[in-house]
Structure formats: structure tokens, C-alpha cells
Coordinates of C-alpha atoms and ligand atoms in Angstrom, one line a residue:
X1005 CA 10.1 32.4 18.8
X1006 CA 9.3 28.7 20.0
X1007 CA 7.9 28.0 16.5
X1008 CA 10.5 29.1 14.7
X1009 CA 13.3 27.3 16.5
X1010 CA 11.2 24.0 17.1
X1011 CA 11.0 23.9 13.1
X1012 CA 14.3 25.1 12.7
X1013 CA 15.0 21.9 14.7
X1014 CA 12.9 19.9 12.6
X1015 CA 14.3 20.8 9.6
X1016 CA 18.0 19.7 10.9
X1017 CA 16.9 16.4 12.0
X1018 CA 15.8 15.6 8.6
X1019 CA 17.7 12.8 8.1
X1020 CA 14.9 10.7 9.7
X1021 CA 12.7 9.0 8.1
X1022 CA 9.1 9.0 8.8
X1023 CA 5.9 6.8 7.3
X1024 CA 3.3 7.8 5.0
X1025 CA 1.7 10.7 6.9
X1026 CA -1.9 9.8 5.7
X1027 CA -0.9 6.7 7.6
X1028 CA 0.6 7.9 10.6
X1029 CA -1.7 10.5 10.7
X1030 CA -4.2 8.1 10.8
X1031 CA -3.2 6.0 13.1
X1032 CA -1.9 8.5 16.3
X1033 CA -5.8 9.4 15.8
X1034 CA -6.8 5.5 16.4
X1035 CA -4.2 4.4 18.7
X1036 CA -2.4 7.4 20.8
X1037 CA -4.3 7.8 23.7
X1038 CA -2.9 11.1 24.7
X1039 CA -3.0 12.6 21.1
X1040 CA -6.3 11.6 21.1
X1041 CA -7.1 13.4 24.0
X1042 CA -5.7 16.3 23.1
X1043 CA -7.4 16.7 19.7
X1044 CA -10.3 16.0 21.4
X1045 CA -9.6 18.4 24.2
X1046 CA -9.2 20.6 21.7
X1047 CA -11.5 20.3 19.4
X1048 CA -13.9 20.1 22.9
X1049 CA -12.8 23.9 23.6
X1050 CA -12.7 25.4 20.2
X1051 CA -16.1 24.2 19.8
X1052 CA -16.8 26.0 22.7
X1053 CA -15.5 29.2 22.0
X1054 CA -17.2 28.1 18.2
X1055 CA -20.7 28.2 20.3
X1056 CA -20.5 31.9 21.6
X1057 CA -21.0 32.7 18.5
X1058 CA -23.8 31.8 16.6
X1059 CA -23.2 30.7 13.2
X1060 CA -19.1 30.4 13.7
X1061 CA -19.3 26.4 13.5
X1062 CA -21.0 27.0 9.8
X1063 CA -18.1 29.7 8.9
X1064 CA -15.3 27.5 10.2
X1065 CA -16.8 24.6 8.1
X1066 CA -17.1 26.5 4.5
X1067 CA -13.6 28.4 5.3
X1068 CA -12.1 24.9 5.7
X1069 CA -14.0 23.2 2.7
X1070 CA -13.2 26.4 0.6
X1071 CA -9.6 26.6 1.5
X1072 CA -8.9 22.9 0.8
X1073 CA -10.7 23.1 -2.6
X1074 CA -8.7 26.4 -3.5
X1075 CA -5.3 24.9 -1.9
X1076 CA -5.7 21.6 -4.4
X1077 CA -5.5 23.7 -7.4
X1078 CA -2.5 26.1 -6.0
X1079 CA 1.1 25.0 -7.2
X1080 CA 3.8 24.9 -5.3
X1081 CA 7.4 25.5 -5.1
X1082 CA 9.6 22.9 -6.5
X1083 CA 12.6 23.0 -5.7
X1084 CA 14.2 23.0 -1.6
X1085 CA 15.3 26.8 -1.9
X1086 CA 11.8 27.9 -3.7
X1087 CA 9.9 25.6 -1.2
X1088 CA 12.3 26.5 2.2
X1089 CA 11.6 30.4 1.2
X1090 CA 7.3 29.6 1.0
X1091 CA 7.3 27.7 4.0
X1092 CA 9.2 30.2 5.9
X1093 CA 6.9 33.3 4.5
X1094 CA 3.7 31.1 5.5
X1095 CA 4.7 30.2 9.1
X1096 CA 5.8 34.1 9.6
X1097 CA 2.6 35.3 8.0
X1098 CA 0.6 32.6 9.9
X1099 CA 2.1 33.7 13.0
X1100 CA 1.0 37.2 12.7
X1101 CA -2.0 37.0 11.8
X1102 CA -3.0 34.2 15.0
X1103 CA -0.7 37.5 16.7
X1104 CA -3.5 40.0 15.7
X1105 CA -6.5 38.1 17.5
X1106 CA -9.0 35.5 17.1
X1107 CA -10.7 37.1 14.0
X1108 CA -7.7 36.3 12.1
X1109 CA -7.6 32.8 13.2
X1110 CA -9.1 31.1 10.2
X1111 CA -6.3 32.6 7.8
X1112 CA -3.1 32.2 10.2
X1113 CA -4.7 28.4 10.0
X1114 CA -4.8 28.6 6.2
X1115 CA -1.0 29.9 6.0
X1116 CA 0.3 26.9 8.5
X1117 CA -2.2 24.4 6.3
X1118 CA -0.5 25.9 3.1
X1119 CA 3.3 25.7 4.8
X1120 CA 2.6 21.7 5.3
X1121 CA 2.0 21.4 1.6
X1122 CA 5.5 22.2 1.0
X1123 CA 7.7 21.0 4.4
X1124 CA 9.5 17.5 4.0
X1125 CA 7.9 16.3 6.9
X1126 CA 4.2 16.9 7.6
X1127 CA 3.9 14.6 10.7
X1128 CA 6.5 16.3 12.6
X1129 CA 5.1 19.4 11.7
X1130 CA 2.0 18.7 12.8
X1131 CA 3.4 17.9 15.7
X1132 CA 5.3 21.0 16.2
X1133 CA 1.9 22.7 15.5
X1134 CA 0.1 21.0 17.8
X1135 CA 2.6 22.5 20.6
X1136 CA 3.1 25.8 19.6
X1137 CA 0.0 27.3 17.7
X1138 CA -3.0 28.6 19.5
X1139 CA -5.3 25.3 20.0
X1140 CA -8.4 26.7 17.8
X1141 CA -5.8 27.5 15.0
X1142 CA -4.3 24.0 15.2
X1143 CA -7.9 22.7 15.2
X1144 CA -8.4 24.6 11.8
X1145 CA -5.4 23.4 10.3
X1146 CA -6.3 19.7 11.7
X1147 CA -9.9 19.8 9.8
X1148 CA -7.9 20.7 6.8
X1149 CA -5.9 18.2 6.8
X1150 CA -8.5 15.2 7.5
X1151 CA -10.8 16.6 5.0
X1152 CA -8.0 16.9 2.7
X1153 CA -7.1 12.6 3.4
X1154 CA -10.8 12.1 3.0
X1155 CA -11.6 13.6 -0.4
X1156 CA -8.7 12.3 -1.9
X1157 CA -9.4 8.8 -0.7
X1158 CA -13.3 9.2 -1.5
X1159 CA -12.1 10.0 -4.8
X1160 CA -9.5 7.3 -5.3
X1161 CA -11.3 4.7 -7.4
X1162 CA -12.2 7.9 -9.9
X1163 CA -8.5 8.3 -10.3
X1164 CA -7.2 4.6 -10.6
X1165 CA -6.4 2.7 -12.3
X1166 CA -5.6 5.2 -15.0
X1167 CA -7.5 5.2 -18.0
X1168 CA -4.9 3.3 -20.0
X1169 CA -5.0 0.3 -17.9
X1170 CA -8.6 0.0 -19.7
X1171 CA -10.4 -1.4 -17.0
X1172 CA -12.5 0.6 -13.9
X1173 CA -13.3 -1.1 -10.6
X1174 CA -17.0 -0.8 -9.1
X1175 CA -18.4 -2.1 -6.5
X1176 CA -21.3 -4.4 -6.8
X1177 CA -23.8 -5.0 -3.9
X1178 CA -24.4 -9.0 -3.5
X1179 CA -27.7 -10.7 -1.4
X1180 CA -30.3 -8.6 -0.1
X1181 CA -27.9 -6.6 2.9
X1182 CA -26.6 -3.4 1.1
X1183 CA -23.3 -3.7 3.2
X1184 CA -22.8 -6.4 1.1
X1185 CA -20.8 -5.3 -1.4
X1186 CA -17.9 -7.0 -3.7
X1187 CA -15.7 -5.1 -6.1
X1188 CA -14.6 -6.5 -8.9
X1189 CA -12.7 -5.2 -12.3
X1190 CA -14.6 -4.2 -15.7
X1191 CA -13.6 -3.9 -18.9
X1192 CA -13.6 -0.8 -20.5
X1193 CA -13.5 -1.4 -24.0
X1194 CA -14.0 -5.0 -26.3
X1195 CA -11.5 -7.6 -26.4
X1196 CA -10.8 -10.5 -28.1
X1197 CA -9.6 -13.5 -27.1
X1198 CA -5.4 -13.7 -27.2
X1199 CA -5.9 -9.4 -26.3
X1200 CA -3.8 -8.0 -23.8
X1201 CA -6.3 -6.7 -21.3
X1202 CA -3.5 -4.5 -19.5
X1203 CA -0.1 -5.1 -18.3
X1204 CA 1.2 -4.6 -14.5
X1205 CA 4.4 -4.7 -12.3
X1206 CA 3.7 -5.3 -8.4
X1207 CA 4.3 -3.4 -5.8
X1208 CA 5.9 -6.7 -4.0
X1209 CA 7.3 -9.6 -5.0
X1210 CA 9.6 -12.8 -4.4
X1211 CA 11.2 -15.6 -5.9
X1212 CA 9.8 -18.9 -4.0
X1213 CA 13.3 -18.8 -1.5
X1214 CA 14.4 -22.9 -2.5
X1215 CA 14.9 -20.7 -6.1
X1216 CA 17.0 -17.7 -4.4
X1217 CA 20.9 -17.5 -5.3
X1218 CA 20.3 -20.1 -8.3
X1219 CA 18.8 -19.5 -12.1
X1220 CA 16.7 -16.5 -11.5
X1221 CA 16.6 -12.4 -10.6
X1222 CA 15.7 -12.0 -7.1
X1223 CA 14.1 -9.0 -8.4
X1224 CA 12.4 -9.2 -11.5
X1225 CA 12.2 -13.0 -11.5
X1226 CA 13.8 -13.6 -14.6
X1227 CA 15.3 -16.4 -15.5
X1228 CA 19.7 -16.1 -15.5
X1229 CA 20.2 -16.6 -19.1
X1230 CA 24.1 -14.9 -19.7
X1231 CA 25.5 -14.8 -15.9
X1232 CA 24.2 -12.6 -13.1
X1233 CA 25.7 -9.9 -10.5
X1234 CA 25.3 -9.4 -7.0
X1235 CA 26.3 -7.1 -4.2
X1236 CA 28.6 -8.3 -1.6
X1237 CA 27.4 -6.2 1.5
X1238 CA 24.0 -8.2 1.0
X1239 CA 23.2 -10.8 3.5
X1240 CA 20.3 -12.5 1.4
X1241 CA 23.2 -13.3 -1.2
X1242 CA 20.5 -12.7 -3.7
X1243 CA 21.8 -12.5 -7.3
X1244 CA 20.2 -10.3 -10.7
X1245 CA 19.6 -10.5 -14.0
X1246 CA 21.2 -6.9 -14.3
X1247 CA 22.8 -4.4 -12.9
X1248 CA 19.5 -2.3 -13.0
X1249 CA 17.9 -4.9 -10.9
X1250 CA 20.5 -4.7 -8.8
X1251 CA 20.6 -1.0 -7.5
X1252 CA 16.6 -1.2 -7.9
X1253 CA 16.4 -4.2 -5.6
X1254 CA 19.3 -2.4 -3.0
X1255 CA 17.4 1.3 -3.6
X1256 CA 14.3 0.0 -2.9
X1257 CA 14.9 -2.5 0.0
X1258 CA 17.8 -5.0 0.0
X1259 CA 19.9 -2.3 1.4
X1260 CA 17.6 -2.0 5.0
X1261 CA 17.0 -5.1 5.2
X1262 CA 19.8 -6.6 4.4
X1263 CA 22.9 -5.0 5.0
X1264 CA 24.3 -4.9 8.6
X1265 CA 27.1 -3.5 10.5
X1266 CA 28.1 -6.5 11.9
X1267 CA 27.9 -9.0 9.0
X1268 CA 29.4 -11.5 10.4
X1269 CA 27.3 -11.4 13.4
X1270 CA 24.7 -14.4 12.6
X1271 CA 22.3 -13.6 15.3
X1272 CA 22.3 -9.8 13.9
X1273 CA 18.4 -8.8 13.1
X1274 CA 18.9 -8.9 9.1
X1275 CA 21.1 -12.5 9.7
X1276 CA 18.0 -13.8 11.2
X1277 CA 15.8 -12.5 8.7
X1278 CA 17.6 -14.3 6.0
X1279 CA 17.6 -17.6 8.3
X1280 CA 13.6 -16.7 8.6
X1281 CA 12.6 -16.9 4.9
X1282 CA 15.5 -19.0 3.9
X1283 CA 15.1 -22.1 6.2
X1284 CA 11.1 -21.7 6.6
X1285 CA 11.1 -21.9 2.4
X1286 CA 8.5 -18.7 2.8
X1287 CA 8.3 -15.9 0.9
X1288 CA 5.3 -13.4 2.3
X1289 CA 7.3 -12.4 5.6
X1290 CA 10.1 -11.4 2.5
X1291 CA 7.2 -9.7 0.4
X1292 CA 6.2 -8.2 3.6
X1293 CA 9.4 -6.9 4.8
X1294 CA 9.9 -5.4 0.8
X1295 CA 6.2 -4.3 0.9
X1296 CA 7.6 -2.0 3.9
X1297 CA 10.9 -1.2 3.3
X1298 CA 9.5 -0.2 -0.1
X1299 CA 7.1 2.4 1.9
X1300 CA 9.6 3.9 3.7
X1301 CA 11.8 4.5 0.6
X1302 CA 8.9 5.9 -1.5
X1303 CA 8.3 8.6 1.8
X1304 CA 12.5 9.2 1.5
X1305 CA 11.8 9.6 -2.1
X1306 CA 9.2 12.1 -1.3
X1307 CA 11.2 14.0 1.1
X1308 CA 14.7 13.8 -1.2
X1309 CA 12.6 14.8 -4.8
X1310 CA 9.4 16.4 -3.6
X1311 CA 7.0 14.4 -5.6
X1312 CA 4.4 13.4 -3.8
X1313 CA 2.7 10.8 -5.9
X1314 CA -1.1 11.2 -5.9
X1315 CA -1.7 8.1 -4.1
X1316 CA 1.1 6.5 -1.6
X1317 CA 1.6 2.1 -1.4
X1318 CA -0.7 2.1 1.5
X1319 CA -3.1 3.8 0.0
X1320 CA -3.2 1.4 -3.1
X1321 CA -3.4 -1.8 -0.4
X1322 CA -6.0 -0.6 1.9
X1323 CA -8.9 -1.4 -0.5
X1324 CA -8.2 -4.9 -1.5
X1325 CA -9.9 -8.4 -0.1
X1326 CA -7.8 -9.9 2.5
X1327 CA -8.5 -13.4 4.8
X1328 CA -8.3 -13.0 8.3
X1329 CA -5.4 -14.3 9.8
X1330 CA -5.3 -15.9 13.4
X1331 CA -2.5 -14.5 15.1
X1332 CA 0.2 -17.6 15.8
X1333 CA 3.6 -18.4 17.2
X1334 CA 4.5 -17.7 13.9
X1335 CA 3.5 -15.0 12.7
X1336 CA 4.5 -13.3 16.6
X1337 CA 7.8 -14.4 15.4
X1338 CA 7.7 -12.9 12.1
X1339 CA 6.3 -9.4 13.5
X1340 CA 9.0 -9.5 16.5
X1341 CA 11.9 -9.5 13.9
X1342 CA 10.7 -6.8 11.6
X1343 CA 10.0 -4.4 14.3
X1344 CA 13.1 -4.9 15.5
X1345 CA 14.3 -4.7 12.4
X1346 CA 12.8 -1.7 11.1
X1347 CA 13.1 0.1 14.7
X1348 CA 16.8 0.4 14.6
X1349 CA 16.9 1.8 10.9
X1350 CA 13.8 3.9 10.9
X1351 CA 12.0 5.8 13.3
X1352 CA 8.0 5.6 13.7
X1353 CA 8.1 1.7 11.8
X1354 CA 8.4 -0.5 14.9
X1355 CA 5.1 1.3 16.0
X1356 CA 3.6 0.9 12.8
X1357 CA 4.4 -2.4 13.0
X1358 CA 1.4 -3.3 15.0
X1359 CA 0.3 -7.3 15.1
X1360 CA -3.1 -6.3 13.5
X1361 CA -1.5 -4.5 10.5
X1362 CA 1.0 -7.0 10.1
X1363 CA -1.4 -9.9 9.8
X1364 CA -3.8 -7.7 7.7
X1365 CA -0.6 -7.5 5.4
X1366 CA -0.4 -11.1 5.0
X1367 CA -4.0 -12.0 4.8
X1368 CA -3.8 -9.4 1.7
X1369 CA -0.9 -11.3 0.3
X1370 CA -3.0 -14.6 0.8
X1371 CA -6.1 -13.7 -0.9
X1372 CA -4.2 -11.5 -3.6
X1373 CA -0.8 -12.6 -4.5
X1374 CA -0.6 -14.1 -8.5
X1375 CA 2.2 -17.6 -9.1
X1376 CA 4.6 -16.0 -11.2
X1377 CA 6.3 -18.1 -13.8
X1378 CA 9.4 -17.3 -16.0
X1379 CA 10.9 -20.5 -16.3
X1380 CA 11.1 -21.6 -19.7
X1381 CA 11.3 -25.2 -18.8
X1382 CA 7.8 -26.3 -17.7
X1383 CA 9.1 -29.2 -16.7
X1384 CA 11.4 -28.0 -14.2
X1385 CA 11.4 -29.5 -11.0
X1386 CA 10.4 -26.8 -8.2
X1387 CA 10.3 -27.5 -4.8
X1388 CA 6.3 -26.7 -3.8
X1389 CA 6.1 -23.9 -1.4
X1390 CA 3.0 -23.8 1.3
X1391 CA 1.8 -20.7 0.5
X1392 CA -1.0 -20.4 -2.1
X1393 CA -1.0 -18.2 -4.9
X1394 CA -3.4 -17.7 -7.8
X1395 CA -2.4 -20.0 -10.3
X1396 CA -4.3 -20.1 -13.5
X1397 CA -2.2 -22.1 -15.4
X1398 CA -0.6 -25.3 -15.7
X1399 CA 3.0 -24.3 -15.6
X1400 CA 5.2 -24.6 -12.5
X1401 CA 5.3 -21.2 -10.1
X1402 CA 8.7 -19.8 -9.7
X1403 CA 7.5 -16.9 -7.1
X1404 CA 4.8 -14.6 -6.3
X1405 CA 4.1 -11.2 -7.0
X1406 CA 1.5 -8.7 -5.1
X1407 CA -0.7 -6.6 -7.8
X1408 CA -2.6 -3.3 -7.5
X1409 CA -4.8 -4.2 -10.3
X1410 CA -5.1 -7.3 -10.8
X1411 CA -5.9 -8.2 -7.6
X1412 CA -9.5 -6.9 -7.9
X1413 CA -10.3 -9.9 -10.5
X1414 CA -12.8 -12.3 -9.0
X1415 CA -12.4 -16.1 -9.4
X1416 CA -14.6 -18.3 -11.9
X1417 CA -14.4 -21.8 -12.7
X1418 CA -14.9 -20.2 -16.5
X1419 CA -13.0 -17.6 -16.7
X1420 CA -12.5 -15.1 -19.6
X1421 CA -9.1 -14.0 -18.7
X1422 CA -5.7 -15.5 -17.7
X1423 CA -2.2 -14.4 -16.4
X1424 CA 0.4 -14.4 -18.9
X1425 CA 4.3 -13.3 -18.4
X1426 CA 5.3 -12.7 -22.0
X1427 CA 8.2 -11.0 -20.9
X1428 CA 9.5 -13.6 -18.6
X1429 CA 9.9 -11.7 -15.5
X1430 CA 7.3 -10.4 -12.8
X1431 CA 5.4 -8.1 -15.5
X1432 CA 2.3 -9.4 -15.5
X1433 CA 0.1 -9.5 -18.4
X1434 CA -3.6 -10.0 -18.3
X1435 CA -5.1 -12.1 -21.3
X1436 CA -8.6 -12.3 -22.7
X1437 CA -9.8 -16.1 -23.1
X1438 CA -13.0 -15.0 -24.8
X1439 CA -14.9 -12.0 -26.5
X1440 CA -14.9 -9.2 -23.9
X1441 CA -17.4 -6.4 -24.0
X1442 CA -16.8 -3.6 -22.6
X1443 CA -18.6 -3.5 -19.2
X1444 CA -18.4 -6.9 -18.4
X1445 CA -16.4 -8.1 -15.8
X1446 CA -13.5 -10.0 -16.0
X1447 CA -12.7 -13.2 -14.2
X1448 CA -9.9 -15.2 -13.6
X1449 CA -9.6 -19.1 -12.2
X1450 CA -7.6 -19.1 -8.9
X1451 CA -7.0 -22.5 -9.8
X1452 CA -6.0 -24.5 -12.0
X1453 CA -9.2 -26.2 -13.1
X1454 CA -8.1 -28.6 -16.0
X1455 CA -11.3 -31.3 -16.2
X1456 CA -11.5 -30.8 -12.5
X1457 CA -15.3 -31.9 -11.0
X1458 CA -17.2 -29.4 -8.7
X1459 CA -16.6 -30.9 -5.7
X1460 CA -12.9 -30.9 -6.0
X1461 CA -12.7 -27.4 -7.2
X1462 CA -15.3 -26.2 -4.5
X1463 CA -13.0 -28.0 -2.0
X1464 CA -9.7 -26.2 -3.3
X1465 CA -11.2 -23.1 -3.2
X1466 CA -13.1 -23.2 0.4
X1467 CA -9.6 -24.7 1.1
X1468 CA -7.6 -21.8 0.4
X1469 CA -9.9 -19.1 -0.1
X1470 CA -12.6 -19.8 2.2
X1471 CA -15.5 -19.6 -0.3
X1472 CA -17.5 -21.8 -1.2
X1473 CA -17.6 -21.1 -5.9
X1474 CA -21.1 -20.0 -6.8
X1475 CA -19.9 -19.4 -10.3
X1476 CA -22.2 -19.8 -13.3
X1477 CA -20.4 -23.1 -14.5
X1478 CA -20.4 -24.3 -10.8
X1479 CA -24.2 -23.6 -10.3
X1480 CA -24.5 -25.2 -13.6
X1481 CA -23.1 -28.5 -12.2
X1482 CA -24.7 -28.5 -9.0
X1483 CA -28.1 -28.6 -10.6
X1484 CA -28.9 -25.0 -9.5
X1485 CA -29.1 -24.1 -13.5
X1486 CA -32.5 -22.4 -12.7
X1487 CA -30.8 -19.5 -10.7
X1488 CA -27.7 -19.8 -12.6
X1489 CA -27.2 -16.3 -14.3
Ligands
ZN1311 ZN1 16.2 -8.8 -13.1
ZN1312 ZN1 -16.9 -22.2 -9.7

């Protein structure tokens, strides 16, 4: 059977890695021409065999909605044997059924739907699918699958954060055009002010690279108080706090990126990476190479434990404000390397790689990334780096850090919260500056506002933000008290 042996395939070339498959999914839809076509072609002739018969569209629809519902609250096998033994009965039983005619379609497209559920790899299997099932089954399982993506990321801001974080995130509609719409964060009990709103660690971070291989964790950014280790194979030469950080930091990315197998080779891809961040003094092509590497080891994760967390990096990323970046010399630069990068250590990366995600990326860091400081000497001197960070308060930034949370908080000149790191690494820790009821929404400066007037603070933000502050204490000082709310 072609199935059998094309997954049997599949399963022995394993070792690859592929990319979120909501993502990938996602994006042969938007980009492949010729896997376009084909969905469409087929979707063109099942619909057309759907037509003949009157009401089919309507059955395939509430068999497809049903079976997703139903499939959510299934549980699966854990464990490779348990899950290797469920895939194989589902693709056997699929294949009969599609093997007993087109009345049995819609449940030979259930089985294969169910068998993805469990296999290691659902974008290869789709792919295998998509060449070896009957087209109207593959259709099936296809609608199954994108309604699947859809509720779960109609439903995501019902799921996070989680409850203990104590805040919710809702969108508020601005000016008189409903597609206007912010989002900002909101309490979800009272606090007072010195109250830890919620604590957070990023999903990306860096030490400002003038501070790498000195008094600091390149991973958790604390400051090197009794000594420090580091791994020899690693090009970066970054050193940690601990050992912990140490296989985290390796785990998680510093292996990919920067271990080679020619280390001595200074023009190898990680070599010039290091030269990259290291001589440019910039840490969001870092944060971005981590932010990715991180991605591919969370899908490796996936495939080696079989926990699939609800809601993948991407996922959490894809929501939050971002400034458009013009594409540069630059940045071309920046995206050149990684792909090339990425491309020789992991399959499917150098195409998701693409200059518009790449620059989306950064423009996300720009908008979103928090100054991190650990130092306990405020009056250290730090050489400034060029890229901005929310700073709220006076003392010097050591690095940055890229928050799922936090990153919803919208800027006022009088704010009722500020970022705290109480336990001197990259955990952030968002503080109440006033009385916080629950439902109001918290703000934080982006700046450092000190007895700053409007102008200057309008300028710094329009600067760096590209907003002009319509904040209550701004309005207040332009004169606009009478709309000021
Ligand atoms: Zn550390
Ligand atoms: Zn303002």
C-alpha cells in the first residue's frame, strides 16, 4: 500500500525537525502557489461532487464541526508504543472505510483527522495525505484541521493568560471606526500600591552584547556574584550564573546557533553571527535568532515528549502591537544569515524565514521589548545601546527581555504600575503604583518621565513609538482638560 509505506517512510525520517504546524500549515496556504492550487482544485471538485447531491454541503459541514467538537474532548495515547499502535489502527480503518465507497468517506476522513492527533509530525502527514487519500477525503480531513486552528485561536484570549496571572486582556474599540480597536490589560482583582500585579519570564531575551562574557548570565541576566561557567563548544563565549542556565541556554538555543563543525572557521554561519550582534552592539537579531531557535526546540520537544502545549510561541506573538519596519541593508543582512543559518540545521526554517516575518519579528520586539535591570550598582557605567526598550525606571538597562503578558500594557505619562526585577534576573515583576480596582486598566510609562514637560515626552514617544501621548495627564497639560477623561 502507497500509504502505508510513504508513512512508514515518514516515520523513519523523523529525525527532522519541522515548524509549528499551525504555522506552516498556515503559511503553504498563503504562500505555495501549487499547494494552493491543489487544495483549491480540490476543494473545486469535491464541491462539485458535494452539489449532486442536495444537502451534502450542509452534512459535510455538521460532520466536520461535530467531529472536531467530539475529537477535542477524546484522549489520546501517551506514550510512542500506545500512540504508534492508534495511529496505525486509524490509518488501516480509514483506509477501508474510503475502500468501501463514497458513503463512507466522511468517517475514513474522521479516522486519518484522529491519526494526526497522535503522529509526531502532522505537516508531513498532511502531506502524505494530500498524495495518497482520495481528494474529497483529504478535503474532509483539511476542514478539520483549519476549523480545528480557528477555534482554538478564536478562543485564545479566553484561555490566556491564566487566571493566576490576575489580569484578562480585552479589546477596546477607539474613535468612531469600529476597526479601531486597542487591547490593553485589566486588572482582575484590587491592588494596592507596592502589590505584585503578576510575575513573568519572557519567551526571549538578551543581555545588551557590550555586557556579554563579563558580570552577568547570558541567560537569566543575573548579575555573576560567586564565579560563572561556560561551555567550550559555544562560539558566543557566553558565560552563566549556573549550571542550570547553562544547559537551559544550550537546550533551548545556544547549541543551534552556536555551535559549528568547523569552529575555527571564522566565516562559518554561527562565527558570523556572533561578529553580527557582537561588533553591531545589538541584541534583537540575538533575541530573534533565540525567539526561533526557541520554536524549533519547543516543536522537537513536542515530537520527543508528546505534549503539545495548548498554545505554541507563535501563537502567543501573533496578537501583540508591532511598528512597521522598512526593510534595509540591514535588516537583508540580518535575514540572509539566519536563513542560512537555520537552513543547514533545520528543514522548513529558511522558508519560514521570509523578509516580512522577519521584520514583523523585530517590529514586535520594538514596540514590546521591557529594559531589564539586575545590576545592583545603579551607577554602573553601561555602554547605551540603540535599540529602545520600555524603561520605566531610572536605573541603568542591562538587557532586554520579550514578554507575553506584559506586553499588552499601554503607555501613560501617569501610570499605575511599574516593572520591578526583585529577583535580579529577567523575571519580571509588575508593581502597582496606585490603588487598582479590579477592571481598570493598567498602564505603564515607556519612559522615563521624571519632571519631564509634554513636549519632551510627546517627542520621545512619537520618537520611538510613533504616537503621539493622548494620556489623561498629557491632555491635562495641553489644555485639552475638557475632553480629558
Ligand atoms: Zn543565570
Ligand atoms: Zn502622556
Amino acid at each position: 500500500m502507497e500509504l502505508k509505506k510513504s508513512i512508514f517512510i515518514g516515520m523513519c525520517v523523523l529525525g527532522g525537525i519541522g515548524v509549528g504546524y499551525a504555522v506552516y500549515w498556515d503559511y503553504m496556504r498563503r504562500t505555495n502557489p501549487e499547494f494552493r492550487k491543489k487544495l483549491r482544485n480540490k476543494k473545486r471538485a469535491a464541491k462539485l461532487k458535494k452539489a449532486a447531491v442536495e444537502g451534502a454541503k450542509v452534512k459535510v459541514a455538521d460532520f466536520v464541526r461535530k467531529a472536531v467538537e467530539d475529537v477535542a474532548k477524546e484522549t489520546f495515547p501517551a506514550d510512542v508504543s500506545a500512540k504508534e499502535k492508534y495511529f496505525m489502527e486509524q490509518v488501516a480503518k480509514g483506509e477501508s472505510l474510503f475502500g468501501s465507497g463514497e458513503d463512507h468517506y466522511l468517517d475514513a476522513a474522521l479516522c486519518f483527522y484522529k491519526a494526526l492527533k497522535v503522529y509526531p509530525n502532522p505537516v508531513e502527514l498532511i502531506m502524505i495525505y494530500q498524495k495518497t487519500i482520495p481528494e474529497a477525503v483529504f478535503t474532509c480531513v483539511y476542514e478539520m484541521m483549519s476549523l480545528e486552528v480557528k477555534k482554538k485561536q478564536a478562543e485564545y484570549f479566553e484561555n490566556f493568560p491564566p487566571k493566576d496571572m490576575n489580569v484578562r486582556i480585552k479589546e477596546i474599540s477607539q474613535g468612531s471606526s469600529d476597526e479601531n480597536v486597542r487591547r490593553g490589560l485589566f486588572a482582575a482583582k484590587d491592588f494596592s500600591p507596592g502589590d505584585v500585579i503578576f510575575k513573568e519570564n519572557p519567551i526571549a531575551s538578551a543581555l545588551d552584547p557590550s555586557l556579554e562574557t563579563g558580570d552577568y548570565c547570558s541567560y537569566c541576566l543575573k548579575e555573576l556574584v560567586s564565579g560563572s561557567v561556560h561551555d567550550d563548544s559555544d562560539l558566543f563565549e557566553a558565560v552563566y550564573c549556573s549550571k542550570n542556565c547553562q544547559e537551559k541556554a544550550m537546550n533551548e538555543y545556544a547549541a543551534l546557533l552556536f555551535t559549528s563543525n568547523e569552529p575555527s572557521d571564522p566565516e562559518s554561519k554561527e562565527a558570523r553571527l556572533v561578529g553580527l550582534v557582537k561588533s553591531g552592539n545589538v541584541k534583537f537579531p540575538l533575541m530573534i535568532a533565540r525567539f526561533l531557535a526557541k520554536m524549533v526546540h519547543e516543536e522537537t520537544q513536542k515530537v520527543a515528549t508528546g505534549v503539545d502545549e495548548e498554545y505554541s510561541t507563535w501563537d502567543h506573538i501573533e496578537r501583540l502591537r508591532f511598528l512597521s519596519v522598512p526593510p534595509s541593508e540591514k535588516e537583508a543582512k540580518e535575514i540572509k544569515l539566519l536563513r542560512e543559518l537555520f537552513a543547514a540545521k533545520v528543514p522548513g526554517m529558511e522558508e519560514f524565514i521570509s523578509e516580512e516575518r522577519y521584520l514583523m519579528l523585530k517590529g514586535k520586539l520594538m514596540y514590546n521589548a521591557y529594559g531589564i535591570n539586575t545590576s545592583r550598582d545603579n551607577e554602573r557605567n553601561i555602554r547605551e545601546n540603540t535599540e529602545e526598550t520600555i524603561r520605566s525606571s531610572k536605573s541603568p538597562v542591562i538587557g532586554a527581555g520579550f514578554y507575553r503578558v506584559a506586553s499588552y500594557i499601554t503607555h501613560s505619562c501617569d501610570p499605575n504600575t511599574e516593572t520591578k526585577f526583585p529577583s535580579k534576573n529577567y523575571e519580571l515583576s509588575i508593581v502597582a503604583t496606585k490603588h487598582i480596582k479590579a477592571g481598570d486598566e493598567l498602564k505603564i510609562s515607556y519612559i522615563r518621565t521624571g519632571n519631564r514637560d509634554l513636549k519632551s515626552r510627546r517627542d520621545e514617544l512619537e520618537a520611538k513609538w510613533r504616537f503621539s501621548c493622548e494620556c489623561t495627564k498629557c491632555r491635562l497639560e495641553s489644555g485639552d482638560c475638557e475632553t480629558a477623561v
